[in-house]
Amino acid sequence: MVKVLAILYDGGVHAEQQPKLLGTTENALGLRPYCEKNGIELVVTSDKEGPESAFNKHIVDADVLITTPFHPGYLTRELIATAKNLKLAITAGVGSDHVDLDAANERKITVAEVTGSNVVSVAEHVLMTILVLVRNFVPAHDQIREGGWEVAAVAKGEYDLENKVVGTLGAGRIGYRVLQRLKPFDCKELLYFDYTELPADAAKEVGARRVEDLKDFLSQCDIVTLNCPLHEGTKGIINKETLSYMKQGAWLVNTARGALCVAEDVAEAVNSGKLAGYGGDVWPKQPAPADHCWRKMANPLTGGGNAMVPHMSGTSLDAQIRYANGAITILDNWRNGKPQTPSDLITIDGAYATKAYGQRAATK
Ligand code: NAD
């Protein structure tokens, strides 16, 4: 009998109020009826940390792991060594860095995700976060809720997006959609930094210029948005040194992965005013600890400059339907020996199936 282990976040009362919360342990991506119908043993849990967790216990004889980036079951090399039966790791969403992909390749574990399922959801969140930061929205809204009215206190940190230079680090599905959505704002220039060049017609459509050197790229931008996967070539790519290349008072938005940034360096840049603000929804380890330095960091001039939220951009209710259905399709393909959609594959047969997780000779 096939055993599927699903690591998801708990919905609690919210799952009762909102049945569309498919990515919760309560609704389990719609897996329960599918597994019942097909004689599959299904274990669903949110308990994922430490040697005594349900994750560590059940991974030992699971054939398939399904998890989401929002509450990731971190499939480390050590855990893979205990997972004797594991053949398939499905990401219900986009971004499979919670899996040690090299270790998965060594064991020929297929890693697949629901490519494209939430890229519009994230691109919309990026646009919102850019505007929230540039227009200094958060302190202004706090002022209203607290009964105040002091226009100058918030206008002193409020700018227009128009005529700013905006750059995306990573111009794949999300990065390109961000550029498309920025176009009507009449920015001074749209830039991108990516080892994969955009097709000429796509770059022309949004009016984006490629910058090949990271320092050159960062130093030209008023606003930088991070939209690349987390891998050994991007971990900590935003750090004390690279932050020093950025303009004084620039804004940084990260909805890609928290560990792209050295957390303390970003907090210091915000707290010192080097960055006018930082916002996003991704944290180095999730759930983020209550005392994480990104929770309370603030720009010294405005008291704002912090647009952090829990990992939510890619888990809109619209996205949940897409990644829930996509995860079941990947499981169904695997059970029936059907080929997977090529763009959903991250690793297969012991090799990387995508160029997005770093430039490697072994990439198929
Ligand atoms: P994609 O594969 O379509 O695009 C990724 C791009 O990043 C590619 O063009 C690739 O060449 C580029 N890239 C890789 N390494 C790079 C490097 N060192 N420097 C510059 N560019 C580099 O992926 P996507 O669908 O656009 O998603 C991107 C990432 O966004 C995901 O891997 C995931 O981490 C994150 N994401 C977050 C959420 C969320 O809810 N916050 C949801 C979906 C995806």
mmCIF file of N, CA and C and ligand atoms in Angstrom, residues 69-70 93-97 113 115-119 121-122 125 168-177 193-198 214 226-235 237 254-258 260 280-282 286 310-316 346 354-359, ligand 1:
data_model
loop_
_atom_site.group_PDB
_atom_site.id
_atom_site.type_symbol
_atom_site.label_atom_id
_atom_site.label_comp_id
_atom_site.label_asym_id
_atom_site.label_seq_id
_atom_site.Cartn_x
_atom_site.Cartn_y
_atom_site.Cartn_z
ATOM 1 N N PRO A 69 5.483 25.371 0.726
ATOM 2 C CA PRO A 69 6.520 26.303 1.192
ATOM 3 C C PRO A 69 6.047 27.154 2.371
ATOM 4 N N PHE A 70 4.753 27.209 2.617
ATOM 5 C CA PHE A 70 4.213 28.090 3.661
ATOM 6 C C PHE A 70 4.459 27.504 5.053
ATOM 7 N N GLY A 93 2.771 24.104 -4.452
ATOM 8 C CA GLY A 93 3.152 25.502 -4.577
ATOM 9 C C GLY A 93 4.386 25.569 -5.467
ATOM 10 N N VAL A 94 5.181 26.619 -5.292
ATOM 11 C CA VAL A 94 6.384 26.824 -6.113
ATOM 12 C C VAL A 94 7.565 27.116 -5.188
ATOM 13 N N GLY A 95 8.686 26.442 -5.431
ATOM 14 C CA GLY A 95 9.896 26.640 -4.619
ATOM 15 C C GLY A 95 10.151 25.403 -3.789
ATOM 16 N N SER A 96 11.187 24.635 -4.177
ATOM 17 C CA SER A 96 11.433 23.338 -3.530
ATOM 18 C C SER A 96 12.746 23.317 -2.766
ATOM 19 N N ASP A 97 13.175 24.490 -2.303
ATOM 20 C CA ASP A 97 14.428 24.595 -1.558
ATOM 21 C C ASP A 97 14.341 23.981 -0.172
ATOM 22 N N GLU A 113 7.049 20.265 -8.402
ATOM 23 C CA GLU A 113 6.214 21.318 -7.815
ATOM 24 C C GLU A 113 5.141 21.736 -8.811
ATOM 25 N N THR A 115 4.319 24.127 -10.858
ATOM 26 C CA THR A 115 4.906 25.299 -11.496
ATOM 27 C C THR A 115 3.823 26.260 -11.998
ATOM 28 N N GLY A 116 4.034 27.521 -11.700
ATOM 29 C CA GLY A 116 3.114 28.553 -12.192
ATOM 30 C C GLY A 116 1.858 28.727 -11.358
ATOM 31 N N SER A 117 1.642 27.838 -10.366
ATOM 32 C CA SER A 117 0.343 27.828 -9.676
ATOM 33 C C SER A 117 0.047 29.117 -8.922
ATOM 34 N N ASN A 118 1.103 29.799 -8.447
ATOM 35 C CA ASN A 118 0.827 31.011 -7.657
ATOM 36 C C ASN A 118 1.673 32.208 -8.096
ATOM 37 N N VAL A 119 2.142 32.174 -9.340
ATOM 38 C CA VAL A 119 3.067 33.235 -9.768
ATOM 39 C C VAL A 119 2.369 34.599 -9.893
ATOM 40 N N SER A 121 -0.260 35.429 -8.054
ATOM 41 C CA SER A 121 -0.526 35.798 -6.649
ATOM 42 C C SER A 121 0.690 36.513 -6.073
ATOM 43 N N VAL A 122 1.886 35.991 -6.333
ATOM 44 C CA VAL A 122 3.107 36.582 -5.779
ATOM 45 C C VAL A 122 3.400 37.925 -6.466
ATOM 46 N N HIS A 125 1.441 40.567 -5.011
ATOM 47 C CA HIS A 125 1.918 40.907 -3.665
ATOM 48 C C HIS A 125 3.174 41.785 -3.742
ATOM 49 N N THR A 168 14.465 43.661 -10.956
ATOM 50 C CA THR A 168 14.168 42.340 -10.392
ATOM 51 C C THR A 168 15.394 41.442 -10.489
ATOM 52 N N LEU A 169 15.748 40.845 -9.357
ATOM 53 C CA LEU A 169 16.818 39.848 -9.334
ATOM 54 C C LEU A 169 16.122 38.503 -9.563
ATOM 55 N N GLY A 170 16.224 38.010 -10.775
ATOM 56 C CA GLY A 170 15.450 36.846 -11.202
ATOM 57 C C GLY A 170 14.304 37.341 -12.076
ATOM 58 N N ALA A 171 14.312 36.929 -13.332
ATOM 59 C CA ALA A 171 13.258 37.373 -14.253
ATOM 60 C C ALA A 171 12.598 36.159 -14.894
ATOM 61 N N GLY A 172 12.195 35.228 -14.028
ATOM 62 C CA GLY A 172 11.461 34.047 -14.503
ATOM 63 C C GLY A 172 9.970 34.357 -14.510
ATOM 64 N N ARG A 173 9.179 33.359 -14.116
ATOM 65 C CA ARG A 173 7.720 33.534 -14.200
ATOM 66 C C ARG A 173 7.236 34.694 -13.337
ATOM 67 N N ILE A 174 7.712 34.748 -12.077
ATOM 68 C CA ILE A 174 7.253 35.825 -11.192
ATOM 69 C C ILE A 174 7.926 37.147 -11.571
ATOM 70 N N GLY A 175 9.249 37.131 -11.706
ATOM 71 C CA GLY A 175 9.977 38.362 -12.006
ATOM 72 C C GLY A 175 9.425 39.039 -13.247
ATOM 73 N N TYR A 176 9.123 38.246 -14.266
ATOM 74 C CA TYR A 176 8.600 38.846 -15.502
ATOM 75 C C TYR A 176 7.198 39.432 -15.278
ATOM 76 N N ARG A 177 6.394 38.722 -14.499
ATOM 77 C CA ARG A 177 5.041 39.249 -14.218
ATOM 78 C C ARG A 177 5.102 40.529 -13.389
ATOM 79 N N PHE A 193 18.329 41.268 -13.448
ATOM 80 C CA PHE A 193 19.602 40.554 -13.299
ATOM 81 C C PHE A 193 19.261 39.078 -13.252
ATOM 82 N N ASP A 194 19.701 38.324 -14.233
ATOM 83 C CA ASP A 194 19.375 36.891 -14.316
ATOM 84 C C ASP A 194 20.373 36.249 -15.260
ATOM 85 N N TYR A 195 20.867 35.062 -14.935
ATOM 86 C CA TYR A 195 21.802 34.413 -15.865
ATOM 87 C C TYR A 195 21.079 33.874 -17.102
ATOM 88 N N THR A 196 19.742 33.846 -17.019
ATOM 89 C CA THR A 196 18.960 33.490 -18.203
ATOM 90 C C THR A 196 18.427 34.783 -18.821
ATOM 91 N N GLU A 197 18.759 35.001 -20.079
ATOM 92 C CA GLU A 197 18.309 36.237 -20.727
ATOM 93 C C GLU A 197 16.850 36.098 -21.139
ATOM 94 N N LEU A 198 16.072 37.143 -20.960
ATOM 95 C CA LEU A 198 14.685 37.129 -21.437
ATOM 96 C C LEU A 198 14.680 37.073 -22.959
ATOM 97 N N LEU A 214 26.145 42.080 -10.778
ATOM 98 C CA LEU A 214 25.255 42.286 -9.622
ATOM 99 C C LEU A 214 25.459 43.658 -8.976
ATOM 100 N N LEU A 226 13.304 40.691 -5.214
ATOM 101 C CA LEU A 226 13.994 39.397 -5.358
ATOM 102 C C LEU A 226 13.000 38.342 -5.834
ATOM 103 N N ASN A 227 13.330 37.701 -6.957
ATOM 104 C CA ASN A 227 12.399 36.722 -7.533
ATOM 105 C C ASN A 227 13.126 35.510 -8.101
ATOM 106 N N CYS A 228 14.158 35.044 -7.395
ATOM 107 C CA CYS A 228 14.892 33.862 -7.858
ATOM 108 C C CYS A 228 14.767 32.759 -6.814
ATOM 109 N N PRO A 229 14.959 31.505 -7.209
ATOM 110 C CA PRO A 229 14.909 30.417 -6.224
ATOM 111 C C PRO A 229 16.098 30.485 -5.262
ATOM 112 N N LEU A 230 15.948 29.814 -4.141
ATOM 113 C CA LEU A 230 17.046 29.689 -3.175
ATOM 114 C C LEU A 230 17.872 28.454 -3.534
ATOM 115 N N HIS A 231 19.154 28.687 -3.801
ATOM 116 C CA HIS A 231 20.079 27.574 -4.036
ATOM 117 C C HIS A 231 21.464 28.034 -3.593
ATOM 118 N N GLU A 232 22.461 27.203 -3.780
ATOM 119 C CA GLU A 232 23.779 27.566 -3.229
ATOM 120 C C GLU A 232 24.331 28.856 -3.846
ATOM 121 N N GLY A 233 23.859 29.232 -5.034
ATOM 122 C CA GLY A 233 24.347 30.444 -5.688
ATOM 123 C C GLY A 233 23.597 31.704 -5.264
ATOM 124 N N THR A 234 22.489 31.546 -4.536
ATOM 125 C CA THR A 234 21.694 32.729 -4.158
ATOM 126 C C THR A 234 21.540 32.874 -2.642
ATOM 127 N N LYS A 235 21.914 31.844 -1.885
ATOM 128 C CA LYS A 235 21.798 31.927 -0.417
ATOM 129 C C LYS A 235 22.640 33.105 0.088
ATOM 130 N N ILE A 237 22.643 36.153 -0.830
ATOM 131 C CA ILE A 237 23.123 37.039 -1.914
ATOM 132 C C ILE A 237 22.955 38.514 -1.516
ATOM 133 N N ASN A 254 11.263 41.233 -0.877
ATOM 134 C CA ASN A 254 11.652 39.825 -1.025
ATOM 135 C C ASN A 254 10.465 38.912 -0.740
ATOM 136 N N THR A 255 9.894 38.387 -1.817
ATOM 137 C CA THR A 255 8.840 37.377 -1.666
ATOM 138 C C THR A 255 9.346 36.038 -2.187
ATOM 139 N N ALA A 256 10.676 35.945 -2.394
ATOM 140 C CA ALA A 256 11.217 34.705 -2.980
ATOM 141 C C ALA A 256 11.547 33.702 -1.874
ATOM 142 N N ARG A 257 12.609 33.939 -1.120
ATOM 143 C CA ARG A 257 12.932 33.104 0.034
ATOM 144 C C ARG A 257 13.728 33.939 1.029
ATOM 145 N N GLY A 258 13.418 33.763 2.324
ATOM 146 C CA GLY A 258 14.063 34.566 3.353
ATOM 147 C C GLY A 258 15.572 34.437 3.346
ATOM 148 N N LEU A 260 17.637 34.194 1.083
ATOM 149 C CA LEU A 260 18.394 34.946 0.073
ATOM 150 C C LEU A 260 19.118 36.102 0.744
ATOM 151 N N GLY A 280 8.166 41.875 2.585
ATOM 152 C CA GLY A 280 7.996 40.580 1.941
ATOM 153 C C GLY A 280 7.265 39.633 2.862
ATOM 154 N N ASP A 281 7.251 38.374 2.489
ATOM 155 C CA ASP A 281 6.483 37.395 3.262
ATOM 156 C C ASP A 281 7.280 36.140 3.596
ATOM 157 N N VAL A 282 8.545 36.119 3.174
ATOM 158 C CA VAL A 282 9.320 34.884 3.365
ATOM 159 C C VAL A 282 10.396 35.097 4.418
ATOM 160 N N GLN A 286 10.671 28.822 8.761
ATOM 161 C CA GLN A 286 9.244 29.052 8.980
ATOM 162 C C GLN A 286 8.617 27.905 9.774
ATOM 163 N N PRO A 310 3.386 37.256 7.344
ATOM 164 C CA PRO A 310 3.719 35.825 7.282
ATOM 165 C C PRO A 310 3.667 35.320 5.830
ATOM 166 N N HIS A 311 4.212 34.170 5.594
ATOM 167 C CA HIS A 311 4.297 33.651 4.218
ATOM 168 C C HIS A 311 2.894 33.443 3.650
ATOM 169 N N MET A 312 2.434 34.420 2.903
ATOM 170 C CA MET A 312 1.055 34.380 2.427
ATOM 171 C C MET A 312 0.889 34.734 0.956
ATOM 172 N N SER A 313 1.921 35.271 0.310
ATOM 173 C CA SER A 313 1.654 35.825 -1.026
ATOM 174 C C SER A 313 1.211 34.741 -2.004
ATOM 175 N N GLY A 314 1.807 33.575 -1.910
ATOM 176 C CA GLY A 314 1.471 32.527 -2.870
ATOM 177 C C GLY A 314 0.361 31.602 -2.399
ATOM 178 N N THR A 315 -0.279 31.958 -1.293
ATOM 179 C CA THR A 315 -1.311 31.044 -0.769
ATOM 180 C C THR A 315 -2.681 31.729 -0.705
ATOM 181 N N SER A 316 -2.919 32.630 -1.670
ATOM 182 C CA SER A 316 -4.267 33.206 -1.803
ATOM 183 C C SER A 316 -5.251 32.058 -2.057
ATOM 184 N N ILE A 346 11.666 19.323 -10.791
ATOM 185 C CA ILE A 346 12.876 19.975 -10.285
ATOM 186 C C ILE A 346 14.039 18.979 -10.359
ATOM 187 N N THR A 354 15.786 21.307 -14.124
ATOM 188 C CA THR A 354 15.550 22.733 -14.378
ATOM 189 C C THR A 354 16.859 23.498 -14.265
ATOM 190 N N LYS A 355 16.930 24.598 -14.980
ATOM 191 C CA LYS A 355 18.127 25.464 -14.899
ATOM 192 C C LYS A 355 17.939 26.556 -13.858
ATOM 193 N N ALA A 356 16.778 26.604 -13.193
ATOM 194 C CA ALA A 356 16.475 27.711 -12.279
ATOM 195 C C ALA A 356 17.179 27.577 -10.930
ATOM 196 N N TYR A 357 17.644 26.361 -10.589
ATOM 197 C CA TYR A 357 18.276 26.141 -9.287
ATOM 198 C C TYR A 357 19.802 26.147 -9.381
ATOM 199 N N GLY A 358 20.335 27.013 -10.210
ATOM 200 C CA GLY A 358 21.785 27.132 -10.325
ATOM 201 C C GLY A 358 22.278 26.598 -11.654
ATOM 202 N N GLN A 359 23.472 27.054 -12.031
ATOM 203 C CA GLN A 359 24.041 26.645 -13.321
ATOM 204 C C GLN A 359 24.954 25.458 -13.090
HETATM 205 P P1 NAD B 1 11.211 30.546 -12.291
HETATM 206 O O1 NAD B 1 11.970 29.273 -12.309
HETATM 207 O O2 NAD B 1 10.183 30.791 -13.332
HETATM 208 O O3 NAD B 1 12.224 31.787 -12.330
HETATM 209 C C1 NAD B 1 13.354 31.854 -11.528
HETATM 210 C C2 NAD B 1 14.387 32.714 -12.233
HETATM 211 O O4 NAD B 1 15.457 32.965 -11.330
HETATM 212 C C3 NAD B 1 14.966 32.043 -13.473
HETATM 213 O O5 NAD B 1 14.864 32.900 -14.587
HETATM 214 C C4 NAD B 1 16.427 31.788 -13.084
HETATM 215 O O6 NAD B 1 17.315 31.861 -14.175
HETATM 216 C C5 NAD B 1 16.646 32.919 -12.090
HETATM 217 N N1 NAD B 1 17.817 32.707 -11.238
HETATM 218 C C6 NAD B 1 18.236 31.569 -10.626
HETATM 219 N N2 NAD B 1 19.385 31.775 -9.991
HETATM 220 C C7 NAD B 1 19.711 33.077 -10.188
HETATM 221 C C8 NAD B 1 20.809 33.873 -9.793
HETATM 222 N N3 NAD B 1 21.834 33.362 -9.091
HETATM 223 N N4 NAD B 1 20.827 35.172 -10.156
HETATM 224 C C9 NAD B 1 19.834 35.693 -10.917
HETATM 225 N N5 NAD B 1 18.763 34.976 -11.342
HETATM 226 C C10 NAD B 1 18.716 33.672 -10.976
HETATM 227 O O7 NAD B 1 10.571 30.636 -10.834
HETATM 228 P P2 NAD B 1 9.332 31.531 -10.355
HETATM 229 O O8 NAD B 1 8.062 30.802 -10.581
HETATM 230 O O9 NAD B 1 9.496 32.890 -10.913
HETATM 231 O O10 NAD B 1 9.587 31.525 -8.784
HETATM 232 C C11 NAD B 1 10.779 32.080 -8.258
HETATM 233 C C12 NAD B 1 10.866 31.799 -6.777
HETATM 234 O O11 NAD B 1 9.872 32.560 -6.084
HETATM 235 C C13 NAD B 1 10.581 30.358 -6.366
HETATM 236 O O12 NAD B 1 11.685 29.517 -6.533
HETATM 237 C C14 NAD B 1 10.226 30.524 -4.903
HETATM 238 O O13 NAD B 1 11.380 30.508 -4.110
HETATM 239 C C15 NAD B 1 9.596 31.915 -4.855
HETATM 240 N N6 NAD B 1 8.122 31.850 -4.662
HETATM 241 C C16 NAD B 1 7.604 32.400 -3.536
HETATM 242 C C17 NAD B 1 6.236 32.315 -3.311
HETATM 243 C C18 NAD B 1 5.607 32.929 -2.089
HETATM 244 O O14 NAD B 1 4.496 32.562 -1.722
HETATM 245 N N7 NAD B 1 6.261 33.881 -1.451
HETATM 246 C C19 NAD B 1 5.410 31.650 -4.221
HETATM 247 C C20 NAD B 1 5.979 31.138 -5.393
HETATM 248 C C21 NAD B 1 7.347 31.215 -5.590
#
